[in-house]
Tab-separated table of C-alpha atoms in Angstrom:
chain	number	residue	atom	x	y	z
A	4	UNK	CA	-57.771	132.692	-50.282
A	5	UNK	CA	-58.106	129.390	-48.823
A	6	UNK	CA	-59.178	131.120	-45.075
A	7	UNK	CA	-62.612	131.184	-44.119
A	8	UNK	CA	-61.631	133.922	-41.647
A	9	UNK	CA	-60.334	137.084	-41.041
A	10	UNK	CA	-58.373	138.699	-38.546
A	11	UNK	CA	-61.346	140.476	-37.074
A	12	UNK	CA	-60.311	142.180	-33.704
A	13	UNK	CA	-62.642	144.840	-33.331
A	14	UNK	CA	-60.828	147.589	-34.429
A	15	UNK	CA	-57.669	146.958	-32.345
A	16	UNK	CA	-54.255	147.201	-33.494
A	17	UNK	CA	-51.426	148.492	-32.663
A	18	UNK	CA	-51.855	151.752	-34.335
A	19	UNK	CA	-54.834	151.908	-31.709
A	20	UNK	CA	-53.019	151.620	-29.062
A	21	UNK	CA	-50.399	153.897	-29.934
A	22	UNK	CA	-53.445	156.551	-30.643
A	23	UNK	CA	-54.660	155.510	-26.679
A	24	UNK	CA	-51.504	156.546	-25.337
A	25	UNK	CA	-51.249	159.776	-27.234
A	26	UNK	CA	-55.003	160.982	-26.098
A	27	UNK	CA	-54.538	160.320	-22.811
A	28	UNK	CA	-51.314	161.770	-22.561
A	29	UNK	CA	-52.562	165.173	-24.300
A	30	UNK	CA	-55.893	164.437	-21.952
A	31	UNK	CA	-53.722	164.429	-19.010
A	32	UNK	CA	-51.672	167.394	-19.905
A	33	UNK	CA	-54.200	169.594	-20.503
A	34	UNK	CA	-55.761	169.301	-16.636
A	35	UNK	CA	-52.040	170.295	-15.373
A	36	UNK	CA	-52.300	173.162	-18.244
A	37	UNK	CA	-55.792	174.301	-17.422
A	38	UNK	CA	-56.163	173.731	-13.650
A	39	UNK	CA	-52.856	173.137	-12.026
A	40	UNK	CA	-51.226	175.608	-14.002
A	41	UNK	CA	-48.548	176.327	-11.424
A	42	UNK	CA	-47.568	172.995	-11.957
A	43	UNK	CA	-47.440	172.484	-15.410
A	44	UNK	CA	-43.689	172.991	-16.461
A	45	UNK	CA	-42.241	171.104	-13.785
A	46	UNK	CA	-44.406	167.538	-13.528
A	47	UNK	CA	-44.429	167.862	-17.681
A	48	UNK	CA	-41.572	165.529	-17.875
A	49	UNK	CA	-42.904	163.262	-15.489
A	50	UNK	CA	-45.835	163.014	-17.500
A	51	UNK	CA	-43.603	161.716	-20.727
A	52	UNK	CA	-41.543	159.243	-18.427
A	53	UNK	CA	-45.423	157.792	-17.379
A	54	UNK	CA	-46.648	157.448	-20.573
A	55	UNK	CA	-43.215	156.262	-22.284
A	56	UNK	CA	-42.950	153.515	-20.082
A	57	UNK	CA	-46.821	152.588	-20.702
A	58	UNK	CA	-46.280	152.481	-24.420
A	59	UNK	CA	-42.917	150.098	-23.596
A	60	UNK	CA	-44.706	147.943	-21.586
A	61	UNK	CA	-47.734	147.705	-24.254
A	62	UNK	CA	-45.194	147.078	-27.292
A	63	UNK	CA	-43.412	144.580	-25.048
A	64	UNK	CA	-39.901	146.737	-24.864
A	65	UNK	CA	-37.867	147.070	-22.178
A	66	UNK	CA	-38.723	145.712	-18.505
A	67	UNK	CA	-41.267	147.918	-17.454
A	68	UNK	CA	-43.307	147.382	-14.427
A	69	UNK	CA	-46.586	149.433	-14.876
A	70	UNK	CA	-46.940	149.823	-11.380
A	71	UNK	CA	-43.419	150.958	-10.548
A	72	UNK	CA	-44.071	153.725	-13.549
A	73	UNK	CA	-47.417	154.878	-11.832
A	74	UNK	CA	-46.033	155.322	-8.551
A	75	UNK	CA	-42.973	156.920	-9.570
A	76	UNK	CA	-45.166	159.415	-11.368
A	77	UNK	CA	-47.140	159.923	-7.698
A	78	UNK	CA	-43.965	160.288	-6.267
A	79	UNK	CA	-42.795	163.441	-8.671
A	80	UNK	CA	-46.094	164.606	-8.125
A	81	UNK	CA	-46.233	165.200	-4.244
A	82	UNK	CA	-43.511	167.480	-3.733
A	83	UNK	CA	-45.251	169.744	-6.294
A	84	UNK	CA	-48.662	169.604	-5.107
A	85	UNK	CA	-47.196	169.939	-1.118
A	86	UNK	CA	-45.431	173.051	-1.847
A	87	UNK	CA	-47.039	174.808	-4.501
A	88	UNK	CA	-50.969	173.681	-3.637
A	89	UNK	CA	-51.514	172.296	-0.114
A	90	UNK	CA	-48.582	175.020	1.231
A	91	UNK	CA	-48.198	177.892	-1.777
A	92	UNK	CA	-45.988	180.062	0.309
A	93	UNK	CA	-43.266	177.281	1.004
A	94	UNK	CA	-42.031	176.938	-2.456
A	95	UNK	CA	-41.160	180.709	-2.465
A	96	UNK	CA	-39.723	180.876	1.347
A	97	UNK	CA	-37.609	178.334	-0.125
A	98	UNK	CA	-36.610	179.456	-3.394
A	99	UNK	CA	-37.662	176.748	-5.998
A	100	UNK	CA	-34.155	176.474	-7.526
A	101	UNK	CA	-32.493	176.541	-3.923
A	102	UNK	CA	-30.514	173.255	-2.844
A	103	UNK	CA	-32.963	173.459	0.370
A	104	UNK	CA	-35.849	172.831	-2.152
A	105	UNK	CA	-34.229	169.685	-3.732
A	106	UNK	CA	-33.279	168.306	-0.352
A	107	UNK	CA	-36.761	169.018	0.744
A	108	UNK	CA	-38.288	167.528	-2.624
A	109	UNK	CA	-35.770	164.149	-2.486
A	110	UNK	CA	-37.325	164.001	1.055
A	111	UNK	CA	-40.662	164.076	0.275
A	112	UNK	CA	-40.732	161.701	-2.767
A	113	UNK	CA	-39.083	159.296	-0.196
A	114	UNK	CA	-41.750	159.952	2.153
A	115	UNK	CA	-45.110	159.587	-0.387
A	116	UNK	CA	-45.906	155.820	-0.002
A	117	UNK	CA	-45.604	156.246	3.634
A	118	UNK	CA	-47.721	159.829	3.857
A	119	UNK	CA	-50.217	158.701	1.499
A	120	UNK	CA	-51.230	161.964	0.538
A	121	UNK	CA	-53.249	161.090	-2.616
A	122	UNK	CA	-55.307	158.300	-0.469
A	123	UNK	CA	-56.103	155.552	-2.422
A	124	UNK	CA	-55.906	157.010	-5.930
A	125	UNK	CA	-52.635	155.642	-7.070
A	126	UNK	CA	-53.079	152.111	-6.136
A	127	UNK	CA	-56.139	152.408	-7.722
A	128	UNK	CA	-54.678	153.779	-10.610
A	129	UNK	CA	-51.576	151.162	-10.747
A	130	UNK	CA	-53.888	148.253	-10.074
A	131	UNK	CA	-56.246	149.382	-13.387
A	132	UNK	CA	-53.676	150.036	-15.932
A	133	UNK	CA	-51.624	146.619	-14.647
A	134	UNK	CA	-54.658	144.683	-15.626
A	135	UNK	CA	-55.374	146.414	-19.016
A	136	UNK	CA	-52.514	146.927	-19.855
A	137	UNK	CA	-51.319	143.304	-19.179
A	138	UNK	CA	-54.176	141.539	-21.718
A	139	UNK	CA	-53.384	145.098	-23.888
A	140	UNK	CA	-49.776	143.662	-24.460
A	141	UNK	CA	-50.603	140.131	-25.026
A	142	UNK	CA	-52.993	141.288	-27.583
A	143	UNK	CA	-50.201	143.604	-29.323
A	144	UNK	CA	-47.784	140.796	-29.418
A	145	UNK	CA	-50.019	138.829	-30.802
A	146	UNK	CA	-51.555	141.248	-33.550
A	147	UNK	CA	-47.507	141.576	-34.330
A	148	UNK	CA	-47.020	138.377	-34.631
A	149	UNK	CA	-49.732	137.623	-37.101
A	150	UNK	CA	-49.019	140.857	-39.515
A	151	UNK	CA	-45.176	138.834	-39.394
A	152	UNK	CA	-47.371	135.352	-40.982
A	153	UNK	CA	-49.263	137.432	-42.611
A	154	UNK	CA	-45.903	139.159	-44.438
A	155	UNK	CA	-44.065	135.732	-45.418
A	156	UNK	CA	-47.428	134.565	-46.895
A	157	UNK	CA	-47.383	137.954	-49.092
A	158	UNK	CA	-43.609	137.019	-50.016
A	159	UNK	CA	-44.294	133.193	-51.064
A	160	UNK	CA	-42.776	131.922	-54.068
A	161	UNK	CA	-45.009	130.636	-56.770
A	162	UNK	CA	-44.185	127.362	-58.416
A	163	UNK	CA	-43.971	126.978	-62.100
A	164	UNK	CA	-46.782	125.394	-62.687
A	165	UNK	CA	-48.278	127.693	-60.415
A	166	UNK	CA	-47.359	130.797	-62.618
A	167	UNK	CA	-48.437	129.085	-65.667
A	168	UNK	CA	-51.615	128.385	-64.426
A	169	UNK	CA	-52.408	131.641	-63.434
A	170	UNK	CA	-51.465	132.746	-66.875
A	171	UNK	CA	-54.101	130.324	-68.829
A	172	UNK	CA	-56.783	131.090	-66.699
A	173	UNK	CA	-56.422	135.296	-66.826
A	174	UNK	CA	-54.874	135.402	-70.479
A	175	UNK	CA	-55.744	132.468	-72.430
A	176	UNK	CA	-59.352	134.112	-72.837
A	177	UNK	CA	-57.869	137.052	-74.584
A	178	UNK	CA	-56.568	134.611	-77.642
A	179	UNK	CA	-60.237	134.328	-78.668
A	180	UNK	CA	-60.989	138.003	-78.415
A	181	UNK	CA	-62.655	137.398	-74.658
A	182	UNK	CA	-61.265	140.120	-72.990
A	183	UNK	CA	-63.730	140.406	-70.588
A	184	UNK	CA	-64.718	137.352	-69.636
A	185	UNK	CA	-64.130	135.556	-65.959
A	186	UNK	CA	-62.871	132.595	-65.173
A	187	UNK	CA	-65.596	130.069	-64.097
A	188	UNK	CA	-65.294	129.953	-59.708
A	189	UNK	CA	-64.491	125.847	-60.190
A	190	UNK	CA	-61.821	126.496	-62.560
A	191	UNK	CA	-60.548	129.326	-60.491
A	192	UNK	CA	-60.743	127.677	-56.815
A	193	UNK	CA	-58.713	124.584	-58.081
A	194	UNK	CA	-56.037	126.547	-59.607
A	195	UNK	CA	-56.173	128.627	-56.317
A	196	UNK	CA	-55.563	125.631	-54.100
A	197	UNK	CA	-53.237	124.075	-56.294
A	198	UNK	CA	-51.090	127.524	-56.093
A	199	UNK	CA	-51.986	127.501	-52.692
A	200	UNK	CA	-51.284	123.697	-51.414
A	201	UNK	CA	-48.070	124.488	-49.437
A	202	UNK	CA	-50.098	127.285	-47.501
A	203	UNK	CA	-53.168	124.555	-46.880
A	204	UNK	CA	-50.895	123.322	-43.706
A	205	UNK	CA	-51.205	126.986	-42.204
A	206	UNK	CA	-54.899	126.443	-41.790
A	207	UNK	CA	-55.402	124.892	-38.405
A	208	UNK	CA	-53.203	126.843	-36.811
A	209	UNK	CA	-54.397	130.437	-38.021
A	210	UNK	CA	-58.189	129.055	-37.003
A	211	UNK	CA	-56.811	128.683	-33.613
A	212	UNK	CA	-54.509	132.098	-33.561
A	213	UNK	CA	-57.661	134.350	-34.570
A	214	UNK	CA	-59.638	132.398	-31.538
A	215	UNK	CA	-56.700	133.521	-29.035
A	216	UNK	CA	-56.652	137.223	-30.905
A	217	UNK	CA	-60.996	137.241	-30.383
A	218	UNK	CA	-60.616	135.775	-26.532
A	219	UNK	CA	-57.798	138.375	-26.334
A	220	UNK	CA	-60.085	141.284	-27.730
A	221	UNK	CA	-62.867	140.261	-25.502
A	222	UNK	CA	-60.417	140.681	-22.075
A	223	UNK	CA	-59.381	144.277	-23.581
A	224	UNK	CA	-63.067	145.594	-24.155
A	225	UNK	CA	-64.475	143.595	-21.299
A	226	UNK	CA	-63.629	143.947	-17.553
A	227	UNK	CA	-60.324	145.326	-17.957
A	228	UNK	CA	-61.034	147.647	-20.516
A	229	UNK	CA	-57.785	149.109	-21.928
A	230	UNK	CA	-59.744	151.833	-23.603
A	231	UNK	CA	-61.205	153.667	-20.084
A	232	UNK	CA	-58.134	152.519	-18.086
A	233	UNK	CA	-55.982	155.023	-20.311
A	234	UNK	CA	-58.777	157.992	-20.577
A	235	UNK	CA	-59.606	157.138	-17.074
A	236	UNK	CA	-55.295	158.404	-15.796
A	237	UNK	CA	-56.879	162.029	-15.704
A	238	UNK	CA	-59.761	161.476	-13.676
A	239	UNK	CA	-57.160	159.235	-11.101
A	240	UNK	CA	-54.505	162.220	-11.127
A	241	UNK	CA	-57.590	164.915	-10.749
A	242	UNK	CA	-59.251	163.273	-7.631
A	243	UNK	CA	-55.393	162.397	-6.111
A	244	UNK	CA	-54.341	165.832	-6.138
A	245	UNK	CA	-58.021	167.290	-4.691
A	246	UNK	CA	-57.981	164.567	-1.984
A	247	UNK	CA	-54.412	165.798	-1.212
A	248	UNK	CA	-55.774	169.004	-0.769
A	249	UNK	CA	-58.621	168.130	1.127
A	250	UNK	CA	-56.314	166.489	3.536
A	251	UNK	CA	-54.119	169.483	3.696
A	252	UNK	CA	-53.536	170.714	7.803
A	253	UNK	CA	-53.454	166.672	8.165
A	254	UNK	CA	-50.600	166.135	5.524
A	255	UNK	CA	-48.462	169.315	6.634
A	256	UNK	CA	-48.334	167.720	10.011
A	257	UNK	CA	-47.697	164.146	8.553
A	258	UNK	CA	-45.326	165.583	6.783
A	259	UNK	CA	-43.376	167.693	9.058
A	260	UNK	CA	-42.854	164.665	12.027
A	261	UNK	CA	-41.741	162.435	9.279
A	262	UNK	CA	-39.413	165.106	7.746
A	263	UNK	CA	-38.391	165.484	11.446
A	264	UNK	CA	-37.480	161.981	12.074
A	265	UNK	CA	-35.476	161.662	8.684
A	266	UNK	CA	-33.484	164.985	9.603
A	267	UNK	CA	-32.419	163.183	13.224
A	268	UNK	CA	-31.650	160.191	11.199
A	269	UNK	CA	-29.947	161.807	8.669
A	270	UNK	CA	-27.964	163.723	10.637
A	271	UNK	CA	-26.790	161.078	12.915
A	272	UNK	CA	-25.169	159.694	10.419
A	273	UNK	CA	-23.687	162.027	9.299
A	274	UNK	CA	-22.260	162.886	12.151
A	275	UNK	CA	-21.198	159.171	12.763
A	276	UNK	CA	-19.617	158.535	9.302
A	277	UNK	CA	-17.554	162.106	9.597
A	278	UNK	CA	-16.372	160.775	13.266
A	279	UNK	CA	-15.396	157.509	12.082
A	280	UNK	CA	-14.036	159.242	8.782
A	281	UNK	CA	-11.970	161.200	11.196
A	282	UNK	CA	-11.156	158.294	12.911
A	283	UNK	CA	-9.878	156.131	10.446
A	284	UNK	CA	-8.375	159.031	8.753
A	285	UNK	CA	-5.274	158.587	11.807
A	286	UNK	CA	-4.377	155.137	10.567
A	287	UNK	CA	-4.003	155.691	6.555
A	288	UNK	CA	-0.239	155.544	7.298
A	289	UNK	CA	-0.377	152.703	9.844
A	290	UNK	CA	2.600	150.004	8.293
A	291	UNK	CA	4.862	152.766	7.315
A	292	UNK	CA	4.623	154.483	10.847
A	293	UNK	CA	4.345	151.202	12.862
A	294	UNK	CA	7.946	151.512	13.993
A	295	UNK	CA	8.070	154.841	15.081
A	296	UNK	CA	4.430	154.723	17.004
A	297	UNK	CA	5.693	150.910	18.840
A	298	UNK	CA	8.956	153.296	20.040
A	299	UNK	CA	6.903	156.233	21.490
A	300	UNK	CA	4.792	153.428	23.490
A	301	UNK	CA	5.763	151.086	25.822
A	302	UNK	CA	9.211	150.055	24.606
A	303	UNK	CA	10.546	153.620	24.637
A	304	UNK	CA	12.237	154.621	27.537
A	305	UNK	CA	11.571	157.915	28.870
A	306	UNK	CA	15.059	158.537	30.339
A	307	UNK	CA	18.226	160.776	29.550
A	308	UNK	CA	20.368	157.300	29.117
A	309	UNK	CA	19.226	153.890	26.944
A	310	UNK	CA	20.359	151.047	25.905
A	311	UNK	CA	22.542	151.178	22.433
A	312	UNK	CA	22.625	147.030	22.030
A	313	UNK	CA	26.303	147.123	23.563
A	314	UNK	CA	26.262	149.277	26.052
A	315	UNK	CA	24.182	151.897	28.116
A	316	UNK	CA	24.677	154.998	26.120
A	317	UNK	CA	23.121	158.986	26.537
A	318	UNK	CA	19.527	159.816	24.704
């Protein structure tokens, strides 16, 4: 080859990224299997949503917003962890499957930013994998992008004169009985760059492509390092949920006002919108009984005789 380099990128691909996701999803399963049990079949799906939308946003697929995914995770969480750790007995006063409990859970996933009840875990969390990730994506676009160059070089076209150099210099030998004889390296580099000429242009720009892809590698092992960002989501979950139940008698009663105050608020308006539904209900037929309700008002006359146009007439 005429390239004095290789795409060296420490070991990174895409492959290796893929393989990130998977350990740390199996990583993170495995605490909800082993030590939040109780737990386990319900935040499962939440933890494929989390790390589906991690692998979309490394492969560049989709609009993903790593931070939106982390939270939303957070938010699935704290129901679960409020009602089944922090208070184990209100899940079951409840009934798990009851419409109370999904009211109640819609409730609190509103409520979580506001509560806080994993402290500063998931911001932590969000703000980590949001700068890995982002130089993690970069780098798999680009890795991508060369194995494309990399597949139209494989599917060039030799010339002619190209192929029938390449058969004098393996095959001509054999004519004389040399069968296992090499070509001489001059011989062999000038046919190579004369097969090669059209390719010679690439040069210059793949120098400067494996410079991005080693500045790129550099970001992902360096201070944003992709690698402990992703093995690092169990530790993150782990201290959340034991600083949520650290904080438990504070987070029941944070909790409970601000369930309070959405319950007023929520049923204020619903008592306002079935009021004015009942209100606005009375005029569905307004055009087609405007006649008869402008005769029962004013212009009606409340009398045993009326008018008839000609003449005064009985009712």
């Amino acid at each position: 080859m005429i390239y004095e380099e290789s795409c060296d990128t420490e070991g990174w691909s895409t492959d290796t990224f893929q393989s990130l996701i998977t350990f740390s999803h199996n990583h993170l399963t495995s605490l909800f299997e082993t030590t939040y049990s109780s737990l386990m079949s319900s935040i499962s799906p939440h933890i494929v949503c989390l790390f589906t939308d991690l692998s979309r946003f490394l492969q560049g697929t989709g609009n993903v917003s790593v931070e939106a995914a982390v939270h939303c995770f957070f938010d699935s969480l704290f129901p679960l962890v409020h009602t089944r750790i922090v208070n184990p007995g209100l899940a079951g006063s409840i009934g798990e499957d009851s419409s109370d409990a999904n009211q109640l859970g819609d409730c609190l996933r509103m409520t979580r930013q506001d509560v806080n009840p994993f402290g500063p875990h998931p911001k932590a969390m969000a703000d980590t994998l949001a700068s890995a990730l982002r130089a993690g994506r970069v780098l798999s676009l680009a890795l991508g992008v060369g194995l494309e160059v990399m597949n139209i070089t494989d599917t060039a076209e030799l010339s002619k004169e190209c192929s029938r150099a390449l058969v004098r210099m393996h095959y001509c030998s054999h004519c004389r009985g040399l069968t296992l004889i090499r070509a001489c390296s001059g011989y062999c580099l000038n046919v190579m760059r004369g097969c090669l000429a059209s390719l010679s242009e690439l040069h210059n720009p793949w120098r400067q492509y494996v410079n991005v892809l080693q500045d790129l590698t550099h970001i992902v092992t360096g201070a944003h390092n992709l690698e402990l960002a992703l093995l690092g989501i169990r530790g993150q979950v782990e201290e959340a949920v034991l600083y949520a139940q650290l904080h438990g008698p504070r987070l029941t009663a944070t909790v409970g006002v601000m369930l309070l105050i959405i319950c007023m608020c929520c049923s204020f308006i619903d008592l306002c919108c079935r009021e004015f539904t009942g209100y606005i209900s009375r005029y569905k037929s307004f055009f087609s009984i405007l006649p008869e309700t402008l005769c029962e008002g004013e212009m009606g006359v409340d009398e045993l005789t009326c008018w008839s146009g000609d003449d005064v007439v009985k009712r």
